[in-house]
């Protein structure tokens, strides 16, 4: 297994700065999930202010018949533990991003990666939309707020947010947004939407509990 800090256009070679000058600074944990090849590693790498930590292995013949690569035949590597990145949305708000592995055989890691998470992003590939079912079910059962981000792959058919919501049988109000996981601004917009939605959900639940 290779644990590596991957380079990107806006990365820094210095170690992450964990010092907080502002006592009101807030750090939140966001999980990035979805099916195999949906773009989780790409999204974390695109938005991270630091060099993202990646745990990838090259796909081999041993995985044939175990990993479903239909629709992503060109994919040569796979996350086997997690991706990790960090982004400062604005002064006082930092997000720590934990990307989950996509294959079924690594789902045992999801509980640990999701522990203490404010919310999640479920990346969807419309060519393999059924791959999202497990992630959607996982976060709904654990009452972790999540946003479905439809990653726009070149050549893939375009569907509206309502169509995707209906196909995934999402609970009413669960946001569905379009994104390009390769684009930093697009990924950042998804994260902002996720934090905003999670804030509304947690506030509503708090009010219900005291009402």
PDB file of C-alpha atoms in Angstrom:
ATOM      1  CA  UNK A   1       0.000   0.000   0.000  1.00  0.00           C
ATOM      2  CA  UNK A   2       1.361   3.422  -0.883  1.00  0.00           C
ATOM      3  CA  UNK A   3       0.788   6.306   1.504  1.00  0.00           C
ATOM      4  CA  UNK A   4       1.750   9.430  -0.349  1.00  0.00           C
ATOM      5  CA  UNK A   5       1.239  13.152  -0.279  1.00  0.00           C
ATOM      6  CA  UNK A   6       0.145  13.992  -3.802  1.00  0.00           C
ATOM      7  CA  UNK A   7       1.142  17.207  -5.474  1.00  0.00           C
ATOM      8  CA  UNK A   8      -1.423  19.645  -6.848  1.00  0.00           C
ATOM      9  CA  UNK A   9      -1.309  23.110  -8.342  1.00  0.00           C
ATOM     10  CA  UNK A  10      -2.039  24.899  -5.067  1.00  0.00           C
ATOM     11  CA  UNK A  11      -0.251  22.602  -2.628  1.00  0.00           C
ATOM     12  CA  UNK A  12       2.363  23.509  -0.077  1.00  0.00           C
ATOM     13  CA  UNK A  13       5.377  21.447   0.936  1.00  0.00           C
ATOM     14  CA  UNK A  14       5.211  22.588   4.540  1.00  0.00           C
ATOM     15  CA  UNK A  15       3.541  20.559   7.280  1.00  0.00           C
ATOM     16  CA  UNK A  16      -0.060  21.472   8.103  1.00  0.00           C
ATOM     17  CA  UNK A  17      -0.278  24.425  10.459  1.00  0.00           C
ATOM     18  CA  UNK A  18      -2.470  23.434  13.387  1.00  0.00           C
ATOM     19  CA  UNK A  19      -1.907  26.624  15.388  1.00  0.00           C
ATOM     20  CA  UNK A  20      -5.021  28.712  15.898  1.00  0.00           C
ATOM     21  CA  UNK A  21      -4.600  32.409  16.531  1.00  0.00           C
ATOM     22  CA  UNK A  22      -8.344  32.920  16.857  1.00  0.00           C
ATOM     23  CA  UNK A  23     -10.031  31.173  19.770  1.00  0.00           C
ATOM     24  CA  UNK A  24     -13.283  31.216  17.811  1.00  0.00           C
ATOM     25  CA  UNK A  25     -11.817  29.251  14.899  1.00  0.00           C
ATOM     26  CA  UNK A  26     -13.844  26.183  13.971  1.00  0.00           C
ATOM     27  CA  UNK A  27     -12.650  22.924  12.429  1.00  0.00           C
ATOM     28  CA  UNK A  28     -15.261  20.595  10.934  1.00  0.00           C
ATOM     29  CA  UNK A  29     -14.988  17.062   9.596  1.00  0.00           C
ATOM     30  CA  UNK A  30     -16.562  16.256   6.227  1.00  0.00           C
ATOM     31  CA  UNK A  31     -16.677  12.770   4.690  1.00  0.00           C
ATOM     32  CA  UNK A  32     -16.436  12.418   0.907  1.00  0.00           C
ATOM     33  CA  UNK A  33     -18.069   9.175  -0.196  1.00  0.00           C
ATOM     34  CA  UNK A  34     -19.545   7.531  -3.258  1.00  0.00           C
ATOM     35  CA  UNK A  35     -19.073   4.647  -5.632  1.00  0.00           C
ATOM     36  CA  UNK A  36     -15.892   3.279  -7.132  1.00  0.00           C
ATOM     37  CA  UNK A  37     -14.401   5.776  -9.588  1.00  0.00           C
ATOM     38  CA  UNK A  38     -16.888   8.558  -8.795  1.00  0.00           C
ATOM     39  CA  UNK A  39     -14.132  11.146  -8.244  1.00  0.00           C
ATOM     40  CA  UNK A  40     -13.598  11.215  -4.467  1.00  0.00           C
ATOM     41  CA  UNK A  41      -9.804  11.311  -4.621  1.00  0.00           C
ATOM     42  CA  UNK A  42      -9.968  13.916  -7.389  1.00  0.00           C
ATOM     43  CA  UNK A  43     -12.286  16.190  -5.399  1.00  0.00           C
ATOM     44  CA  UNK A  44     -10.220  16.053  -2.216  1.00  0.00           C
ATOM     45  CA  UNK A  45      -7.038  16.743  -4.169  1.00  0.00           C
ATOM     46  CA  UNK A  46      -8.574  19.609  -6.143  1.00  0.00           C
ATOM     47  CA  UNK A  47      -9.798  21.598  -3.145  1.00  0.00           C
ATOM     48  CA  UNK A  48      -7.154  20.826  -0.518  1.00  0.00           C
ATOM     49  CA  UNK A  49      -4.934  23.666   0.686  1.00  0.00           C
ATOM     50  CA  UNK A  50      -2.308  21.126   1.699  1.00  0.00           C
ATOM     51  CA  UNK A  51      -0.829  18.218  -0.177  1.00  0.00           C
ATOM     52  CA  UNK A  52      -3.564  15.592   0.169  1.00  0.00           C
ATOM     53  CA  UNK A  53      -2.777  12.260   1.736  1.00  0.00           C
ATOM     54  CA  UNK A  54      -3.669   9.415  -0.599  1.00  0.00           C
ATOM     55  CA  UNK A  55      -3.634   5.668   0.044  1.00  0.00           C
ATOM     56  CA  UNK A  56      -3.784   4.132  -3.394  1.00  0.00           C
ATOM     57  CA  UNK A  57      -2.951   0.766  -4.906  1.00  0.00           C
ATOM     58  CA  UNK A  58      -2.676  -0.160  -8.541  1.00  0.00           C
ATOM     59  CA  UNK A  59      -5.569  -2.304  -9.746  1.00  0.00           C
ATOM     60  CA  UNK A  60      -4.373  -5.814 -10.450  1.00  0.00           C
ATOM     61  CA  UNK A  61      -5.654  -9.070 -11.876  1.00  0.00           C
ATOM     62  CA  UNK A  62      -6.363 -10.231  -8.335  1.00  0.00           C
ATOM     63  CA  UNK A  63      -9.171  -7.707  -8.130  1.00  0.00           C
ATOM     64  CA  UNK A  64     -10.871  -8.883 -11.289  1.00  0.00           C
ATOM     65  CA  UNK A  65     -14.231 -10.392 -10.473  1.00  0.00           C
ATOM     66  CA  UNK A  66     -14.214  -8.558  -7.121  1.00  0.00           C
ATOM     67  CA  UNK A  67     -14.158  -4.879  -8.110  1.00  0.00           C
ATOM     68  CA  UNK A  68     -16.812  -3.697 -10.559  1.00  0.00           C
ATOM     69  CA  UNK A  69     -14.957  -1.512 -13.064  1.00  0.00           C
ATOM     70  CA  UNK A  70     -17.767  -1.306 -15.619  1.00  0.00           C
ATOM     71  CA  UNK A  71     -17.877   2.259 -16.901  1.00  0.00           C
ATOM     72  CA  UNK A  72     -14.488   3.154 -15.410  1.00  0.00           C
ATOM     73  CA  UNK A  73     -12.305   0.717 -17.317  1.00  0.00           C
ATOM     74  CA  UNK A  74      -9.501   3.286 -17.654  1.00  0.00           C
ATOM     75  CA  UNK A  75      -9.130   3.646 -13.887  1.00  0.00           C
ATOM     76  CA  UNK A  76      -5.705   2.254 -12.927  1.00  0.00           C
ATOM     77  CA  UNK A  77      -5.592   2.867  -9.160  1.00  0.00           C
ATOM     78  CA  UNK A  78      -7.946   2.668  -6.218  1.00  0.00           C
ATOM     79  CA  UNK A  79      -8.109   4.109  -2.700  1.00  0.00           C
ATOM     80  CA  UNK A  80      -7.699   1.322  -0.158  1.00  0.00           C
ATOM     81  CA  UNK A  81      -7.888   3.270   3.112  1.00  0.00           C
ATOM     82  CA  UNK A  82      -8.743   6.948   2.777  1.00  0.00           C
ATOM     83  CA  UNK A  83      -7.951  10.303   1.239  1.00  0.00           C
ATOM     84  CA  UNK A  84      -7.273  13.255   3.500  1.00  0.00           C
ATOM     85  CA  UNK A  85      -7.190  16.970   2.772  1.00  0.00           C
ATOM     86  CA  UNK A  86      -7.825  20.315   4.414  1.00  0.00           C
ATOM     87  CA  UNK A  87      -9.401  23.509   3.144  1.00  0.00           C
ATOM     88  CA  UNK A  88      -9.994  26.857   4.825  1.00  0.00           C
ATOM     89  CA  UNK A  89     -13.352  28.156   3.627  1.00  0.00           C
ATOM     90  CA  UNK A  90     -12.843  31.539   5.262  1.00  0.00           C
ATOM     91  CA  UNK A  91     -11.091  32.955   8.313  1.00  0.00           C
ATOM     92  CA  UNK A  92     -12.262  30.911  11.270  1.00  0.00           C
ATOM     93  CA  UNK A  93     -13.678  27.927   9.354  1.00  0.00           C
ATOM     94  CA  UNK A  94     -11.533  24.987   8.280  1.00  0.00           C
ATOM     95  CA  UNK A  95     -12.796  21.709   6.856  1.00  0.00           C
ATOM     96  CA  UNK A  96     -10.969  18.411   7.248  1.00  0.00           C
ATOM     97  CA  UNK A  97     -11.886  16.098   4.392  1.00  0.00           C
ATOM     98  CA  UNK A  98     -11.879  12.318   4.674  1.00  0.00           C
ATOM     99  CA  UNK A  99     -12.461  10.408   1.448  1.00  0.00           C
ATOM    100  CA  UNK A 100     -13.746   6.851   1.761  1.00  0.00           C
ATOM    101  CA  UNK A 101     -12.675   3.873  -0.365  1.00  0.00           C
ATOM    102  CA  UNK A 102     -15.257   2.964  -2.970  1.00  0.00           C
ATOM    103  CA  UNK A 103     -15.061  -0.824  -3.201  1.00  0.00           C
ATOM    104  CA  UNK A 104     -17.444  -2.972  -1.187  1.00  0.00           C
ATOM    105  CA  UNK A 105     -14.588  -4.889   0.449  1.00  0.00           C
ATOM    106  CA  UNK A 106     -13.316  -1.746   2.193  1.00  0.00           C
ATOM    107  CA  UNK A 107     -16.638  -0.583   3.637  1.00  0.00           C
ATOM    108  CA  UNK A 108     -15.569  -1.715   7.109  1.00  0.00           C
ATOM    109  CA  UNK A 109     -13.484   1.496   7.215  1.00  0.00           C
ATOM    110  CA  UNK A 110     -16.490   3.775   6.804  1.00  0.00           C
ATOM    111  CA  UNK A 111     -17.566   3.728  10.469  1.00  0.00           C
ATOM    112  CA  UNK A 112     -14.195   4.984  11.654  1.00  0.00           C
ATOM    113  CA  UNK A 113     -13.882   7.590   8.906  1.00  0.00           C
ATOM    114  CA  UNK A 114     -17.394   8.907   9.626  1.00  0.00           C
ATOM    115  CA  UNK A 115     -16.957   9.144  13.402  1.00  0.00           C
ATOM    116  CA  UNK A 116     -17.548  12.750  14.483  1.00  0.00           C
ATOM    117  CA  UNK A 117     -18.371  14.002  10.975  1.00  0.00           C
ATOM    118  CA  UNK A 118     -20.580  17.066  10.656  1.00  0.00           C
ATOM    119  CA  UNK A 119     -21.784  15.993   7.208  1.00  0.00           C
ATOM    120  CA  UNK A 120     -20.906  14.124   4.038  1.00  0.00           C
ATOM    121  CA  UNK A 121     -20.663  14.632   0.298  1.00  0.00           C
ATOM    122  CA  UNK A 122     -21.891  11.704  -1.795  1.00  0.00           C
ATOM    123  CA  UNK A 123     -20.322  11.905  -5.247  1.00  0.00           C
ATOM    124  CA  UNK A 124     -22.496  10.491  -8.013  1.00  0.00           C
ATOM    125  CA  UNK A 125     -21.584   9.326 -11.495  1.00  0.00           C
ATOM    126  CA  UNK A 126     -24.707   9.240 -13.687  1.00  0.00           C
ATOM    127  CA  UNK A 127     -23.197   6.383 -15.701  1.00  0.00           C
ATOM    128  CA  UNK A 128     -23.247   4.239 -12.543  1.00  0.00           C
ATOM    129  CA  UNK A 129     -25.844   5.969 -10.400  1.00  0.00           C
ATOM    130  CA  UNK A 130     -26.726   2.753  -8.579  1.00  0.00           C
ATOM    131  CA  UNK A 131     -23.283   2.860  -6.962  1.00  0.00           C
ATOM    132  CA  UNK A 132     -24.582   5.702  -4.763  1.00  0.00           C
ATOM    133  CA  UNK A 133     -27.288   3.635  -3.094  1.00  0.00           C
ATOM    134  CA  UNK A 134     -25.014   2.205  -0.415  1.00  0.00           C
ATOM    135  CA  UNK A 135     -23.610   5.614   0.570  1.00  0.00           C
ATOM    136  CA  UNK A 136     -27.035   7.252   0.614  1.00  0.00           C
ATOM    137  CA  UNK A 137     -28.410   4.460   2.784  1.00  0.00           C
ATOM    138  CA  UNK A 138     -25.388   4.605   5.092  1.00  0.00           C
ATOM    139  CA  UNK A 139     -25.710   8.310   5.895  1.00  0.00           C
ATOM    140  CA  UNK A 140     -29.498   8.278   6.084  1.00  0.00           C
ATOM    141  CA  UNK A 141     -29.444   5.445   8.631  1.00  0.00           C
ATOM    142  CA  UNK A 142     -26.887   7.285  10.765  1.00  0.00           C
ATOM    143  CA  UNK A 143     -28.673  10.625  10.383  1.00  0.00           C
ATOM    144  CA  UNK A 144     -25.549  12.285   9.023  1.00  0.00           C
ATOM    145  CA  UNK A 145     -26.601  15.182   6.749  1.00  0.00           C
ATOM    146  CA  UNK A 146     -25.284  14.830   3.216  1.00  0.00           C
ATOM    147  CA  UNK A 147     -25.331  16.498  -0.183  1.00  0.00           C
ATOM    148  CA  UNK A 148     -25.331  14.525  -3.431  1.00  0.00           C
ATOM    149  CA  UNK A 149     -22.818  16.047  -5.842  1.00  0.00           C
ATOM    150  CA  UNK A 150     -23.229  14.854  -9.432  1.00  0.00           C
ATOM    151  CA  UNK A 151     -19.774  14.737 -10.973  1.00  0.00           C
ATOM    152  CA  UNK A 152     -20.043  15.758 -14.627  1.00  0.00           C
ATOM    153  CA  UNK A 153     -17.903  13.296 -16.565  1.00  0.00           C
ATOM    154  CA  UNK A 154     -17.151  14.106 -20.221  1.00  0.00           C
ATOM    155  CA  UNK A 155     -19.611  12.320 -22.478  1.00  0.00           C
ATOM    156  CA  UNK A 156     -21.949  11.320 -19.668  1.00  0.00           C
ATOM    157  CA  UNK A 157     -25.641  12.047 -20.070  1.00  0.00           C
ATOM    158  CA  UNK A 158     -26.817  15.114 -18.143  1.00  0.00           C
ATOM    159  CA  UNK A 159     -29.686  14.763 -15.680  1.00  0.00           C
ATOM    160  CA  UNK A 160     -31.429  17.437 -13.653  1.00  0.00           C
ATOM    161  CA  UNK A 161     -31.267  17.572  -9.858  1.00  0.00           C
ATOM    162  CA  UNK A 162     -34.902  16.452  -9.597  1.00  0.00           C
ATOM    163  CA  UNK A 163     -34.257  13.384 -11.763  1.00  0.00           C
ATOM    164  CA  UNK A 164     -31.238  12.353  -9.686  1.00  0.00           C
ATOM    165  CA  UNK A 165     -33.128  12.907  -6.433  1.00  0.00           C
ATOM    166  CA  UNK A 166     -35.991  10.751  -7.691  1.00  0.00           C
ATOM    167  CA  UNK A 167     -33.678   7.997  -8.954  1.00  0.00           C
ATOM    168  CA  UNK A 168     -31.876   7.814  -5.588  1.00  0.00           C
ATOM    169  CA  UNK A 169     -35.152   8.090  -3.633  1.00  0.00           C
ATOM    170  CA  UNK A 170     -33.677  10.839  -1.460  1.00  0.00           C
ATOM    171  CA  UNK A 171     -35.421  12.228   1.580  1.00  0.00           C
ATOM    172  CA  UNK A 172     -37.155  15.528   0.868  1.00  0.00           C
ATOM    173  CA  UNK A 173     -34.833  18.497   1.068  1.00  0.00           C
ATOM    174  CA  UNK A 174     -31.591  16.586   0.495  1.00  0.00           C
ATOM    175  CA  UNK A 175     -29.617  18.861  -1.868  1.00  0.00           C
ATOM    176  CA  UNK A 176     -28.440  17.629  -5.259  1.00  0.00           C
ATOM    177  CA  UNK A 177     -25.815  19.792  -6.969  1.00  0.00           C
ATOM    178  CA  UNK A 178     -23.795  19.520 -10.169  1.00  0.00           C
ATOM    179  CA  UNK A 179     -20.031  19.750  -9.958  1.00  0.00           C
ATOM    180  CA  UNK A 180     -16.732  19.124 -11.677  1.00  0.00           C
ATOM    181  CA  UNK A 181     -14.549  17.271  -9.178  1.00  0.00           C
ATOM    182  CA  UNK A 182     -11.427  18.455 -11.006  1.00  0.00           C
ATOM    183  CA  UNK A 183     -12.230  22.124 -10.474  1.00  0.00           C
ATOM    184  CA  UNK A 184     -11.295  23.741  -7.152  1.00  0.00           C
ATOM    185  CA  UNK A 185     -14.024  26.398  -7.234  1.00  0.00           C
ATOM    186  CA  UNK A 186     -16.685  23.858  -8.135  1.00  0.00           C
ATOM    187  CA  UNK A 187     -15.600  21.540  -5.324  1.00  0.00           C
ATOM    188  CA  UNK A 188     -15.446  24.416  -2.860  1.00  0.00           C
ATOM    189  CA  UNK A 189     -19.020  25.399  -3.758  1.00  0.00           C
ATOM    190  CA  UNK A 190     -20.133  21.833  -2.997  1.00  0.00           C
ATOM    191  CA  UNK A 191     -18.462  21.956   0.419  1.00  0.00           C
ATOM    192  CA  UNK A 192     -20.038  25.312   1.260  1.00  0.00           C
ATOM    193  CA  UNK A 193     -23.477  23.949   0.327  1.00  0.00           C
ATOM    194  CA  UNK A 194     -22.788  20.902   2.482  1.00  0.00           C
ATOM    195  CA  UNK A 195     -21.831  22.946   5.560  1.00  0.00           C
ATOM    196  CA  UNK A 196     -24.833  25.233   5.126  1.00  0.00           C
ATOM    197  CA  UNK A 197     -27.231  22.302   4.777  1.00  0.00           C
ATOM    198  CA  UNK A 198     -25.706  20.475   7.747  1.00  0.00           C
ATOM    199  CA  UNK A 199     -26.020  23.619   9.853  1.00  0.00           C
ATOM    200  CA  UNK A 200     -29.723  23.878   9.064  1.00  0.00           C
ATOM    201  CA  UNK A 201     -30.289  20.198   9.802  1.00  0.00           C
ATOM    202  CA  UNK A 202     -28.445  20.216  13.125  1.00  0.00           C
ATOM    203  CA  UNK A 203     -30.231  23.399  14.207  1.00  0.00           C
ATOM    204  CA  UNK A 204     -33.635  21.904  13.352  1.00  0.00           C
ATOM    205  CA  UNK A 205     -32.840  18.738  15.298  1.00  0.00           C
ATOM    206  CA  UNK A 206     -31.694  20.757  18.301  1.00  0.00           C
ATOM    207  CA  UNK A 207     -34.884  22.783  18.282  1.00  0.00           C
ATOM    208  CA  UNK A 208     -36.935  19.589  18.019  1.00  0.00           C
ATOM    209  CA  UNK A 209     -35.117  18.066  20.983  1.00  0.00           C
ATOM    210  CA  UNK A 210     -35.816  21.044  23.255  1.00  0.00           C
ATOM    211  CA  UNK A 211     -39.313  21.720  21.935  1.00  0.00           C
TER     212      UNK A 211
END
